[in-house]
Amino acid sequence: MRSLILFAVLLTFSSVLAQEEPLVLHGSLPVAQMDIAPYTSFYEDLSGDTLPLSVICTKNFRPFAEKRDERSTFSSRSVMVTWLRFTIRNTHPTDTLNLLHNTAVHSLTTLYENNQCIGRTGISIPPLQRPDRFALPVSIPPKSDCTYYARVIDYIWSPTAIYSRVSSVRGGYELDYNWQMESDVLLAVVGLLAGCLFFMSLYTFYSYYLTRDRAFLYYALYALICFLFTLHHMDYRFSFAMLFPLRRSDILNPFHIALISLFYTLFITEVIDLRIKFPRTWQVLQGLMVILIMQEIHAIVEWIINKPLFLNNNFYIYAMVPAALTTCVLLSAVFRSRLPIRSYLLIGMCSLLGVSFIPGSLDLYLPNLPSIADNFINNPFFWVILGLSIEAFCFALALAYRGRLIELEKQRIQENYTHDLEAQLAQRSQEIAIQCNALEQQHILQLKMEFEQKLADTEMIALRAQMNPHFIFNCLNSIKLYTLENNSELASDYLSKFSRLIRLVLENSRSELVTLGNELEALQLYMELEAMRFKNKVRFSIHVSSEVDMQYLRIPPLLLQPFVENAIWHGLMHKPEGGTVMIEVCQPDEHLLRIEITDDGIGRARAAELKSKSASKHKSLGMQVTADRIRMINQLYNIQTRIQVTDLVDSFGEPCGTRVLLEIPV
């Protein structure tokens, strides 16, 4: 227990010894502004703003002179928290000492007295009505000492180095006035650049609306994001809150330089047709664009939560490296493109690299400059905005020159088109003169073709008229045979079938085409009559494949009967035992009907031999008429109905019948 008490006493004593010397004043400040760095100590909080004031008070503060220059060096932490401690003693017996303490321009500065917050200021704090907007008032009663703690927070980098200065109220007004006057020049220049970017964005959006050229769209988006980037910088630098009036802006920008690089990459890709001309370069750019998109998403998330996601500051210091690599890849592609507008593009991209990326990434700092020059030269965001504006202007010139080249190309195409039209008109006039001479010949030829068509129709009607008497003549011979044999029952059956056949024949003969079902029904009646007439020496079978629609397909009437008749009379009647006629109908193709008529008679060669020895020279009128009809059908309907007759032989090479194959287009 004693050791713990001794340790606490030693700790308190060491803290008192480490306390800096107080600034002693007698009721007033002798000058308008005074640097109190010799009376100030500092502590750099590397925890990322997680320690309360009660813990900070126990930390070891070091002399202010040992502090690094935040403006000219990079911090290893993205959240930079620096604590200042100073003591002011008022020796006046009656007057209260009123001063303003200033740490320069930072994201957030909070001043504590006796462990109580007495004021806040900074970029992210709305400006208050006080002499110096970035200074906080302190009040020291007569004959008393006051110790103050100031917490200064910056993100990624500091816009200015941290100072410790006090000024009188009047001096605060003078300093704020001078600061406003010096900043107005920067505001005017940056505002002019922002206005130019906004105008170029509106103009190219309208150009895209008129032309639907995606190059205008990508440029308009590029210029618009540059304008919003500039507007956000103006908001947090001058506390305007124009872009986001409901929240105060700070250095965390939702419009990352990656988004700007993404749109101008798409713009250059469209202008030089990079996807087709340089496919490998396009693949590399696609990978870089994925990184740029991820950077923009990361920036939006940070802006929403209003603090950096990563504590390591290297992630933010080199955040523009992917954009710089993208620009270098595009530079190579533009240089190789050999386009007339490449000089404008090269100047724009080089200005982005030299004016924006290099000063913005390196955070170059030149000390001891006049205030107005310091606002420009030592302001990295100004260089970024300037480089973007120069690049946007060069790209606008490239678009304008590209439009002029397109106009000249259209003019050349129009002149060539006019010349081609004149040549085509002369050629067409000559062709019309030739056609006028040929029209009369064509008219005469058309009249001749119409006459031949009518003649073919008349001949077709005549051939159908020849089929019916020939068929009826054969049937009457059969009826005559039964009448001579006095077979009344068979004669009655025969007459019944004959009447049905005659009715079908008369109905079918009126039409150019009949259904396949009607044709096969008439053919079956005919073969039944022939089988009855020849005492069942004639046998037959009809097989129709299942895919054939007999009520849909149409063929010329009485087209098959002559072939069946020829098979019976010349093939089967010369065999004592008779024979069989088989008819098979199939449809191997949607537009082709195949009919096969097969008999097991004596064959064509033997039939011709017997016919030559016969005293009665029977002339096959049906076959001749059918051949003529098929010829006329092919001519009228412009089709190719084919007939193939094959002599069948047995395994010994002897004739054993005939096969007739008809292929009818349907």
XYZ file of C-alpha atoms in Angstrom:
666
model
C 0.000 0.000 0.000
C 2.851 2.365 0.864
C 4.522 1.584 -2.467
C 1.350 2.512 -4.367
C 1.069 5.818 -2.503
C 4.730 6.549 -3.204
C 4.244 5.767 -6.907
C 1.247 8.139 -7.134
C 3.235 10.904 -5.420
C 6.179 10.439 -7.802
C 3.829 10.426 -10.808
C 2.206 13.676 -9.663
C 5.578 15.249 -9.000
C 6.936 14.229 -12.409
C 3.820 15.653 -14.054
C 4.344 18.943 -12.297
C 7.974 19.043 -13.363
C 6.971 18.317 -16.953
C 4.469 21.209 -16.902
C 5.548 23.971 -19.323
C 6.217 27.503 -18.119
C 3.047 29.636 -18.013
C 2.555 32.672 -20.247
C 2.477 35.640 -17.842
C 0.377 38.653 -18.930
C -0.758 41.703 -17.038
C -4.445 42.129 -18.021
C -3.811 42.502 -21.782
C -1.773 41.300 -24.723
C 1.006 43.755 -25.592
C 0.828 42.950 -29.362
C -2.026 42.097 -31.761
C -0.858 38.473 -32.097
C 1.668 36.442 -30.157
C 3.201 33.028 -30.806
C 2.997 31.041 -27.568
C 4.752 27.912 -28.897
C 7.553 28.274 -26.271
C 4.845 28.053 -23.592
C 3.047 25.109 -25.260
C 3.686 21.367 -25.123
C 2.149 18.681 -27.306
C 1.163 15.035 -27.282
C 0.437 13.034 -30.471
C -2.401 10.564 -29.896
C -1.693 7.537 -32.123
C -4.809 5.672 -30.991
C -7.029 7.442 -33.524
C -9.034 9.758 -31.223
C -10.051 7.080 -28.738
C -8.557 8.489 -25.495
C -10.582 10.830 -23.250
C -9.160 14.009 -21.762
C -8.744 12.368 -18.352
C -6.313 9.876 -19.882
C -4.582 12.502 -22.026
C -3.801 14.550 -18.909
C -1.655 11.685 -17.626
C 0.406 11.444 -20.822
C 3.907 12.768 -21.251
C 3.683 16.065 -23.196
C 6.793 17.213 -25.046
C 8.025 20.700 -25.933
C 6.246 22.238 -28.922
C 9.547 22.765 -30.731
C 9.935 18.979 -31.087
C 6.663 18.660 -32.998
C 6.889 17.774 -36.694
C 5.696 20.171 -39.390
C 2.352 18.598 -40.361
C 2.142 20.499 -43.646
C 5.467 19.373 -45.075
C 5.454 15.757 -43.809
C 3.116 12.823 -44.045
C 1.682 11.119 -41.006
C 1.609 7.348 -40.742
C -1.966 7.623 -39.402
C -4.998 8.638 -41.427
C -6.630 10.130 -38.301
C -4.125 12.632 -36.891
C -4.884 13.740 -33.326
C -2.552 16.231 -31.665
C -3.100 17.585 -28.140
C -1.720 20.968 -27.075
C -1.344 22.163 -23.498
C -0.577 25.690 -22.370
C -1.047 27.795 -19.244
C -1.791 31.543 -19.120
C -1.338 33.614 -15.947
C -3.112 36.959 -15.463
C -1.254 39.091 -12.948
C -3.599 42.072 -13.131
C -5.432 42.586 -9.858
C -8.788 43.629 -11.375
C -8.955 43.148 -15.169
C -10.014 39.896 -16.815
C -7.724 38.825 -19.682
C -9.744 38.032 -22.874
C -7.794 36.396 -25.696
C -8.305 34.280 -28.820
C -6.329 31.050 -29.253
C -5.647 29.904 -32.819
C -4.183 26.605 -34.064
C -4.680 27.488 -37.778
C -7.142 25.835 -40.195
C -7.895 22.188 -39.382
C -10.767 19.721 -39.629
C -11.723 20.071 -35.970
C -10.209 21.960 -33.033
C -11.678 21.573 -29.539
C -10.555 23.700 -26.563
C -10.873 22.465 -22.949
C -10.563 24.395 -19.676
C -10.734 22.611 -16.335
C -11.782 19.411 -18.132
C -14.728 21.240 -19.726
C -15.174 21.921 -23.447
C -15.330 25.678 -23.969
C -15.434 25.828 -27.761
C -15.022 24.153 -31.147
C -13.978 25.351 -34.548
C -12.686 23.945 -37.820
C -13.538 23.171 -41.418
C -16.419 20.875 -40.491
C -17.930 23.373 -38.005
C -20.306 26.134 -39.217
C -18.659 29.555 -38.941
C -19.796 31.542 -35.890
C -20.053 35.291 -35.396
C -16.707 35.918 -33.717
C -13.576 37.913 -34.551
C -11.595 34.990 -35.967
C -13.619 32.018 -37.232
C -10.747 29.561 -36.599
C -9.846 30.996 -33.141
C -11.435 30.073 -29.814
C -11.873 32.598 -26.972
C -10.201 32.144 -23.592
C -10.864 34.202 -20.470
C -8.436 34.377 -17.507
C -9.740 36.032 -14.305
C -7.555 38.498 -12.375
C -4.645 37.048 -10.438
C -5.211 33.486 -11.611
C -3.694 30.751 -13.769
C -5.693 28.781 -16.379
C -4.444 25.593 -18.068
C -5.933 24.752 -21.450
C -5.938 21.601 -23.583
C -6.562 21.878 -27.312
C -7.341 18.791 -29.392
C -6.566 19.211 -33.110
C -7.904 16.569 -35.548
C -7.000 16.233 -39.220
C -7.669 13.433 -41.706
C -5.091 12.051 -44.151
C -3.122 15.312 -44.337
C -3.225 18.752 -42.720
C -4.249 21.791 -44.784
C -1.878 23.808 -42.561
C 0.663 23.121 -39.858
C -0.469 23.275 -36.230
C 0.312 26.594 -34.510
C -0.240 27.862 -30.990
C -0.962 31.571 -31.084
C -3.027 34.027 -29.104
C -4.384 37.359 -30.210
C -6.467 40.149 -28.821
C -10.065 40.596 -29.914
C -9.113 43.467 -32.166
C -6.181 41.535 -33.506
C -8.562 38.641 -34.217
C -10.730 40.874 -36.374
C -7.688 42.096 -38.282
C -6.368 38.598 -38.816
C -9.755 37.284 -39.970
C -10.125 40.208 -42.370
C -6.681 39.597 -43.832
C -7.444 35.880 -44.157
C -10.713 36.610 -45.948
C -9.034 39.010 -48.364
C -6.308 36.512 -49.170
C -8.819 33.674 -49.562
C -11.081 35.678 -51.855
C -8.500 35.472 -54.624
C -8.380 31.676 -54.301
C -12.180 31.563 -54.140
C -12.500 33.611 -57.337
C -10.073 31.393 -59.282
C -11.537 28.122 -58.044
C -15.080 29.422 -58.624
C -14.157 30.374 -62.200
C -12.772 26.880 -62.837
C -15.892 25.308 -61.306
C -18.146 27.451 -63.515
C -16.231 26.438 -66.635
C -16.529 22.760 -65.722
C -20.257 23.110 -65.078
C -20.838 24.920 -68.385
C -18.870 22.306 -70.335
C -20.869 19.573 -68.633
C -24.218 21.148 -69.582
C -23.094 21.823 -73.148
C -21.936 18.268 -73.752
C -25.057 16.792 -72.125
C -27.091 18.770 -74.663
C -24.772 17.628 -77.462
C -25.345 14.026 -76.404
C -29.119 14.636 -76.426
C -28.867 15.841 -80.028
C -26.374 13.306 -81.418
C -26.621 10.283 -79.100
C -22.845 10.050 -79.380
C -21.557 8.263 -76.262
C -18.324 10.267 -76.373
C -20.352 13.363 -75.424
C -22.073 11.447 -72.615
C -18.812 10.232 -71.057
C -17.250 13.689 -71.330
C -20.333 15.299 -69.768
C -20.199 12.890 -66.818
C -16.456 13.477 -66.485
C -16.887 17.278 -66.439
C -19.837 17.018 -64.022
C -17.869 14.928 -61.509
C -14.949 17.375 -61.791
C -17.393 20.201 -61.035
C -18.819 18.383 -57.993
C -15.288 17.562 -56.821
C -14.403 21.278 -57.033
C -17.647 22.330 -55.370
C -16.996 19.981 -52.451
C -13.517 21.461 -52.032
C -15.014 24.973 -51.968
C -17.548 23.830 -49.372
C -15.049 22.581 -46.816
C -12.416 25.256 -47.560
C -14.814 28.204 -47.284
C -17.656 26.563 -45.256
C -20.316 27.272 -47.888
C -22.267 23.978 -47.554
C -23.603 24.421 -51.114
C -23.406 20.769 -52.112
C -24.703 19.161 -48.921
C -26.512 21.886 -46.949
C -27.821 19.472 -44.308
C -24.347 18.343 -43.232
C -21.042 20.144 -42.935
C -18.377 18.954 -45.320
C -14.924 17.908 -44.363
C -11.895 16.605 -46.183
C -13.586 13.223 -46.873
C -14.870 13.653 -50.421
C -17.547 11.305 -51.870
C -16.380 12.278 -55.395
C -13.055 10.466 -55.469
C -10.459 11.139 -58.153
C -11.037 7.484 -59.126
C -14.548 8.309 -60.358
C -13.163 11.143 -62.474
C -10.534 8.802 -63.958
C -13.204 6.201 -64.676
C -15.300 8.523 -66.833
C -12.429 10.072 -68.729
C -11.125 6.517 -69.415
C -14.488 5.666 -70.970
C -14.394 8.953 -72.904
C -10.967 8.307 -74.443
C -11.894 4.666 -75.111
C -14.902 5.831 -77.117
C -13.060 8.615 -78.955
C -10.139 6.498 -80.217
C -12.212 3.274 -80.564
C -9.808 1.587 -78.151
C -11.847 -1.613 -77.686
C -11.348 -2.619 -81.335
C -7.962 -1.094 -82.148
C -6.172 -2.113 -78.944
C -7.976 -5.143 -77.418
C -5.093 -6.075 -75.104
C -4.859 -2.528 -73.753
C -8.613 -2.618 -73.179
C -8.231 -5.759 -71.058
C -5.648 -3.986 -68.880
C -7.905 -0.944 -68.564
C -10.821 -3.124 -67.505
C -8.796 -4.391 -64.556
C -7.782 -0.850 -63.592
C -11.382 0.356 -63.873
C -12.475 -2.329 -61.424
C -9.946 -0.904 -58.935
C -11.231 2.628 -59.588
C -14.825 1.538 -58.941
C -13.781 -0.097 -55.660
C -11.981 3.105 -54.639
C -15.104 5.175 -55.323
C -17.302 2.806 -53.305
C -14.786 3.041 -50.452
C -14.845 6.851 -50.623
C -18.669 6.942 -50.478
C -18.733 4.635 -47.448
C -16.163 6.818 -45.650
C -18.120 9.951 -46.463
C -21.296 8.389 -45.038
C -19.690 7.320 -41.768
C -17.572 10.528 -41.766
C -14.265 8.933 -40.848
C -11.507 6.939 -42.600
C -11.893 3.183 -42.684
C -8.152 2.509 -42.637
C -5.821 3.812 -39.951
C -2.690 3.404 -42.087
C -2.282 6.636 -44.011
C -0.301 5.066 -46.879
C -3.588 3.767 -48.258
C -4.715 7.379 -48.823
C -1.379 8.947 -49.690
C -1.007 6.667 -52.709
C -4.725 6.558 -53.546
C -4.136 8.302 -56.872
C -1.683 5.648 -58.104
C -4.390 3.557 -59.924
C -5.669 6.719 -61.626
C -2.110 7.645 -62.627
C -1.478 4.141 -64.019
C -4.732 4.356 -65.974
C -3.628 7.691 -67.423
C -0.252 6.228 -68.452
C -1.924 3.279 -70.202
C -4.256 5.672 -72.009
C -1.309 7.872 -72.973
C 0.332 4.904 -74.672
C -2.865 3.983 -76.515
C -3.525 7.574 -77.647
C 0.056 7.971 -78.843
C -0.237 4.789 -80.918
C -3.643 5.721 -82.332
C -2.245 8.235 -84.863
C -5.542 10.122 -84.811
C -5.702 13.833 -85.759
C -7.082 14.702 -82.297
C -4.407 12.846 -80.353
C -2.372 16.023 -79.661
C -5.302 17.506 -77.685
C -5.750 14.281 -75.755
C -2.030 13.960 -75.005
C -1.794 17.536 -73.706
C -4.836 17.015 -71.496
C -3.573 13.769 -69.967
C -0.047 15.112 -69.482
C -1.506 18.110 -67.663
C -3.446 15.753 -65.414
C -0.274 13.820 -64.589
C 2.011 16.827 -64.194
C -0.376 19.311 -62.616
C -2.755 17.121 -60.590
C -1.298 13.720 -59.756
C 2.300 14.643 -58.965
C 1.644 17.698 -56.693
C -1.453 16.036 -55.203
C 0.313 12.766 -54.376
C 3.613 14.246 -53.178
C 1.923 17.096 -51.260
C 4.704 19.493 -52.267
C 5.326 22.340 -49.860
C 7.345 25.523 -50.307
C 7.908 27.446 -47.050
C 8.105 31.189 -46.490
C 5.772 32.186 -49.327
C 3.495 35.237 -49.290
C 0.001 34.450 -48.012
C -1.767 34.698 -51.403
C 0.902 32.609 -53.133
C 0.788 30.092 -50.288
C -2.976 29.678 -50.810
C -2.300 28.526 -54.355
C 1.136 26.891 -54.433
C 0.917 24.973 -51.150
C -2.706 23.937 -51.733
C -2.698 20.400 -53.273
C -6.404 20.522 -54.041
C -5.908 23.640 -56.155
C -3.398 21.774 -58.318
C -5.768 18.836 -58.665
C -8.607 21.136 -59.727
C -6.329 23.087 -62.079
C -5.088 19.904 -63.761
C -8.628 18.581 -64.147
C -9.767 21.886 -65.652
C -6.883 21.978 -68.149
C -7.580 18.376 -69.128
C -11.313 19.054 -69.490
C -10.573 22.068 -71.715
C -8.221 20.020 -73.921
C -10.808 17.257 -74.164
C -13.417 19.849 -75.158
C -11.093 21.023 -77.952
C -10.638 17.394 -79.004
C -14.412 16.927 -79.170
C -14.820 20.100 -81.209
C -12.082 19.063 -83.664
C -13.555 15.579 -83.823
C -16.916 17.097 -84.726
C -15.251 19.130 -87.484
C -13.581 16.010 -88.870
C -16.910 14.182 -88.824
C -18.537 17.095 -90.647
C -15.821 17.069 -93.330
C -16.176 13.300 -93.688
C -19.938 13.645 -94.093
C -19.401 16.353 -96.703
C -17.013 14.119 -98.630
C -19.440 11.205 -98.423
C -22.254 13.496 -99.631
C -20.199 14.624 -102.623
C -19.343 11.039 -103.517
C -22.976 10.070 -103.059
C -24.108 12.886 -105.384
C -21.583 11.805 -107.994
C -22.728 8.200 -107.708
C -26.360 9.284 -108.014
C -25.629 11.170 -111.220
C -23.837 8.141 -112.656
C -26.657 5.845 -111.592
C -29.224 8.232 -113.096
C -27.454 8.180 -116.451
C -27.191 4.412 -116.321
C -30.829 4.114 -115.281
C -31.935 6.334 -118.164
C -30.098 4.070 -120.567
C -31.631 0.994 -118.977
C -35.122 2.514 -119.248
C -34.597 3.137 -122.947
C -33.550 -0.494 -123.405
C -36.462 -1.726 -121.313
C -38.955 0.304 -123.325
C -37.824 -1.554 -126.410
C -38.108 -4.868 -124.598
C -41.554 -4.214 -123.108
C -43.342 -4.735 -126.417
C -41.538 -8.013 -126.980
C -42.359 -9.076 -123.439
C -46.032 -8.203 -123.948
C -46.173 -10.311 -127.079
C -44.458 -13.199 -125.280
C -46.920 -12.917 -122.383
C -49.902 -13.142 -124.754
C -48.338 -16.192 -126.338
C -47.817 -17.855 -122.932
C -51.423 -17.122 -121.900
C -52.657 -18.691 -125.146
C -50.503 -21.776 -124.566
C -51.799 -22.034 -120.983
C -55.422 -21.968 -122.145
C -54.598 -24.512 -124.809
C -53.030 -26.802 -122.188
C -56.123 -26.474 -119.974
C -58.345 -27.430 -122.906
C -56.145 -30.400 -123.728
C -56.244 -31.511 -120.067
C -60.056 -31.468 -120.089
C -60.033 -33.532 -123.254
C -57.700 -36.126 -121.722
C -59.938 -36.483 -118.652
C -62.893 -37.017 -120.982
C -60.958 -39.837 -122.719
C -60.298 -41.672 -119.445
C -63.896 -42.179 -118.497
C -65.184 -43.947 -121.685
C -62.136 -46.207 -121.761
C -62.672 -47.303 -118.145
C -66.416 -47.735 -118.597
C -65.800 -49.870 -121.693
C -63.722 -52.344 -119.649
C -66.372 -52.503 -116.920
C -69.154 -53.171 -119.442
C -67.172 -56.132 -120.778
C -67.199 -57.623 -117.299
C -70.978 -57.092 -116.958
C -71.470 -58.728 -120.339
C -69.549 -61.797 -119.157
C -71.764 -62.300 -116.093
C -74.896 -61.789 -118.166
C -73.833 -64.495 -120.626
C -73.131 -66.872 -117.744
C -76.639 -66.235 -116.310
C -75.194 -65.694 -112.841
C -77.815 -63.322 -111.467
C -76.405 -63.066 -107.904
C -72.914 -62.139 -109.062
C -74.366 -59.915 -111.761
C -76.396 -58.046 -109.111
C -73.371 -57.676 -106.845
C -71.298 -56.637 -109.795
C -73.896 -54.069 -110.911
C -74.099 -52.660 -107.353
C -70.335 -52.139 -107.191
C -70.302 -50.914 -110.772
C -72.936 -48.259 -109.975
C -70.887 -47.037 -107.013
C -67.813 -46.930 -109.195
C -69.625 -45.029 -111.948
C -70.855 -42.476 -109.405
C -67.323 -41.934 -108.085
C -65.926 -41.708 -111.592
C -68.533 -39.122 -112.610
C -67.922 -37.061 -109.437
C -64.147 -37.202 -109.777
C -64.129 -36.413 -113.475
C -65.562 -32.938 -112.756
C -62.514 -31.913 -110.705
C -58.907 -31.382 -111.645
C -57.788 -32.851 -108.300
C -59.511 -35.297 -105.931
C -58.636 -36.517 -102.460
C -56.375 -39.526 -102.158
C -59.173 -41.299 -100.254
C -61.630 -40.953 -103.170
C -59.012 -42.128 -105.642
C -58.155 -45.244 -103.593
C -61.873 -46.014 -103.042
C -62.517 -45.953 -106.804
C -59.399 -48.072 -107.371
C -60.511 -50.650 -104.794
C -63.973 -50.935 -106.458
C -62.287 -51.418 -109.813
C -60.033 -54.211 -108.511
C -62.980 -55.926 -106.779
C -64.885 -55.925 -110.078
C -61.885 -57.288 -111.953
C -61.393 -60.025 -109.307
C -65.032 -61.037 -109.687
C -64.797 -61.023 -113.455
C -61.687 -63.217 -113.574
C -62.985 -65.747 -111.040
C -60.726 -64.572 -108.222
C -57.564 -65.036 -110.275
C -56.866 -61.439 -109.319
C -55.904 -60.734 -105.721
C -55.020 -57.313 -104.410
C -54.055 -55.374 -101.321
C -53.913 -51.644 -100.556
C -51.674 -50.409 -97.711
C -51.592 -46.733 -96.699
C -48.911 -45.555 -94.263
C -50.107 -43.942 -91.023
C -48.450 -40.571 -91.745
C -50.520 -40.112 -94.939
C -53.641 -37.925 -94.577
C -55.959 -39.314 -97.279
C -58.519 -36.536 -96.810
C -55.918 -33.750 -97.122
C -53.713 -34.909 -100.018
C -55.103 -34.332 -103.514
C -54.047 -35.967 -106.815
C -55.448 -36.022 -110.391
C -58.472 -38.382 -110.727
C -58.052 -41.897 -112.226
C -54.277 -41.531 -112.202
C -53.531 -44.960 -110.721
C -56.185 -47.094 -112.440
C -54.364 -47.469 -115.803
C -51.275 -48.873 -114.076
C -53.361 -51.382 -112.101
C -55.266 -52.291 -115.261
C -52.018 -52.848 -117.140
C -50.719 -55.072 -114.312
C -53.885 -57.215 -114.424
C -54.270 -57.529 -118.207
C -50.637 -57.881 -119.199
C -49.082 -59.345 -116.065
C -51.558 -61.602 -114.283
C -53.958 -62.822 -117.011
C -51.174 -64.776 -118.772
C -50.580 -66.833 -115.618
C -52.964 -69.793 -115.212
C -53.113 -69.377 -111.449
C -53.442 -65.572 -111.605
C -51.571 -63.318 -109.196
C -51.568 -60.387 -106.765
C -51.440 -56.635 -107.176
C -50.075 -54.743 -104.154
C -50.453 -50.985 -103.721
C -48.424 -49.184 -101.055
C -48.850 -45.487 -100.312
C -46.405 -43.529 -98.134
C -45.172 -39.966 -97.607
C -41.391 -39.968 -97.026
C -41.316 -36.175 -97.087
C -43.780 -33.427 -96.229
C -44.030 -32.386 -99.886
C -43.728 -35.791 -101.622
C -46.268 -38.617 -102.045
C -44.901 -42.017 -103.108
C -47.206 -44.737 -104.582
C -45.809 -48.160 -105.439
C -47.836 -50.651 -107.610
C -46.316 -54.143 -107.650
C -47.580 -57.295 -109.384
C -46.179 -60.841 -109.539
C -47.108 -61.377 -113.191
C -45.005 -62.595 -116.098
C -43.118 -59.326 -116.582
C -43.006 -56.839 -119.423
C -40.659 -58.831 -121.676
C -42.804 -61.985 -121.683
C -46.002 -59.922 -122.071
C -44.564 -58.148 -125.112
C -43.577 -61.510 -126.621
C -47.092 -62.935 -126.153
C -48.641 -59.724 -127.491
C -46.594 -59.999 -130.686
C -47.836 -63.583 -131.255
C -51.447 -62.738 -130.508
C -53.797 -62.168 -133.412
C -55.645 -59.509 -131.407
C -53.436 -56.450 -131.055
C -54.884 -54.843 -127.905
C -53.809 -51.269 -127.678
C -53.447 -49.892 -124.096
C -55.285 -46.619 -124.415
C -55.297 -46.032 -120.596
C -51.501 -46.059 -120.273
C -51.083 -43.665 -123.205
C -53.727 -41.291 -121.899
C -52.203 -41.414 -118.396
C -48.746 -40.621 -119.774
C -50.200 -37.614 -121.619
C -51.998 -36.454 -118.474
C -48.831 -36.626 -116.389
C -46.995 -34.599 -119.000
C -49.720 -31.938 -118.974
C -49.877 -31.905 -115.131
C -46.147 -31.267 -114.925
C -46.520 -28.424 -117.402
C -49.561 -26.782 -115.776
C -48.432 -26.959 -112.133
C -44.694 -26.654 -112.769
C -43.932 -29.846 -110.870
C -42.004 -33.018 -111.568
C -44.237 -36.095 -111.238
C -41.896 -39.014 -111.874
C -42.746 -42.582 -112.991
C -40.257 -45.407 -112.653
C -41.071 -48.901 -114.002
C -38.875 -51.778 -112.793
C -38.853 -55.405 -114.010
C -38.628 -57.820 -111.104
C -36.626 -61.080 -111.317
C -36.319 -64.033 -108.973
C -33.160 -65.590 -107.570
C -32.660 -67.537 -110.854
C -32.868 -64.415 -112.962
C -36.339 -65.237 -114.292
C -39.005 -62.485 -114.633
C -41.390 -62.478 -111.674
C -43.390 -59.287 -112.013
C -43.317 -55.526 -112.452
C -43.109 -52.566 -110.076
C -44.359 -49.090 -110.941
C -43.188 -46.235 -108.669
C -44.953 -42.848 -108.794
C -43.530 -39.824 -106.949
C -46.020 -36.943 -106.865
C -45.090 -33.537 -105.352
C -47.826 -32.303 -103.005
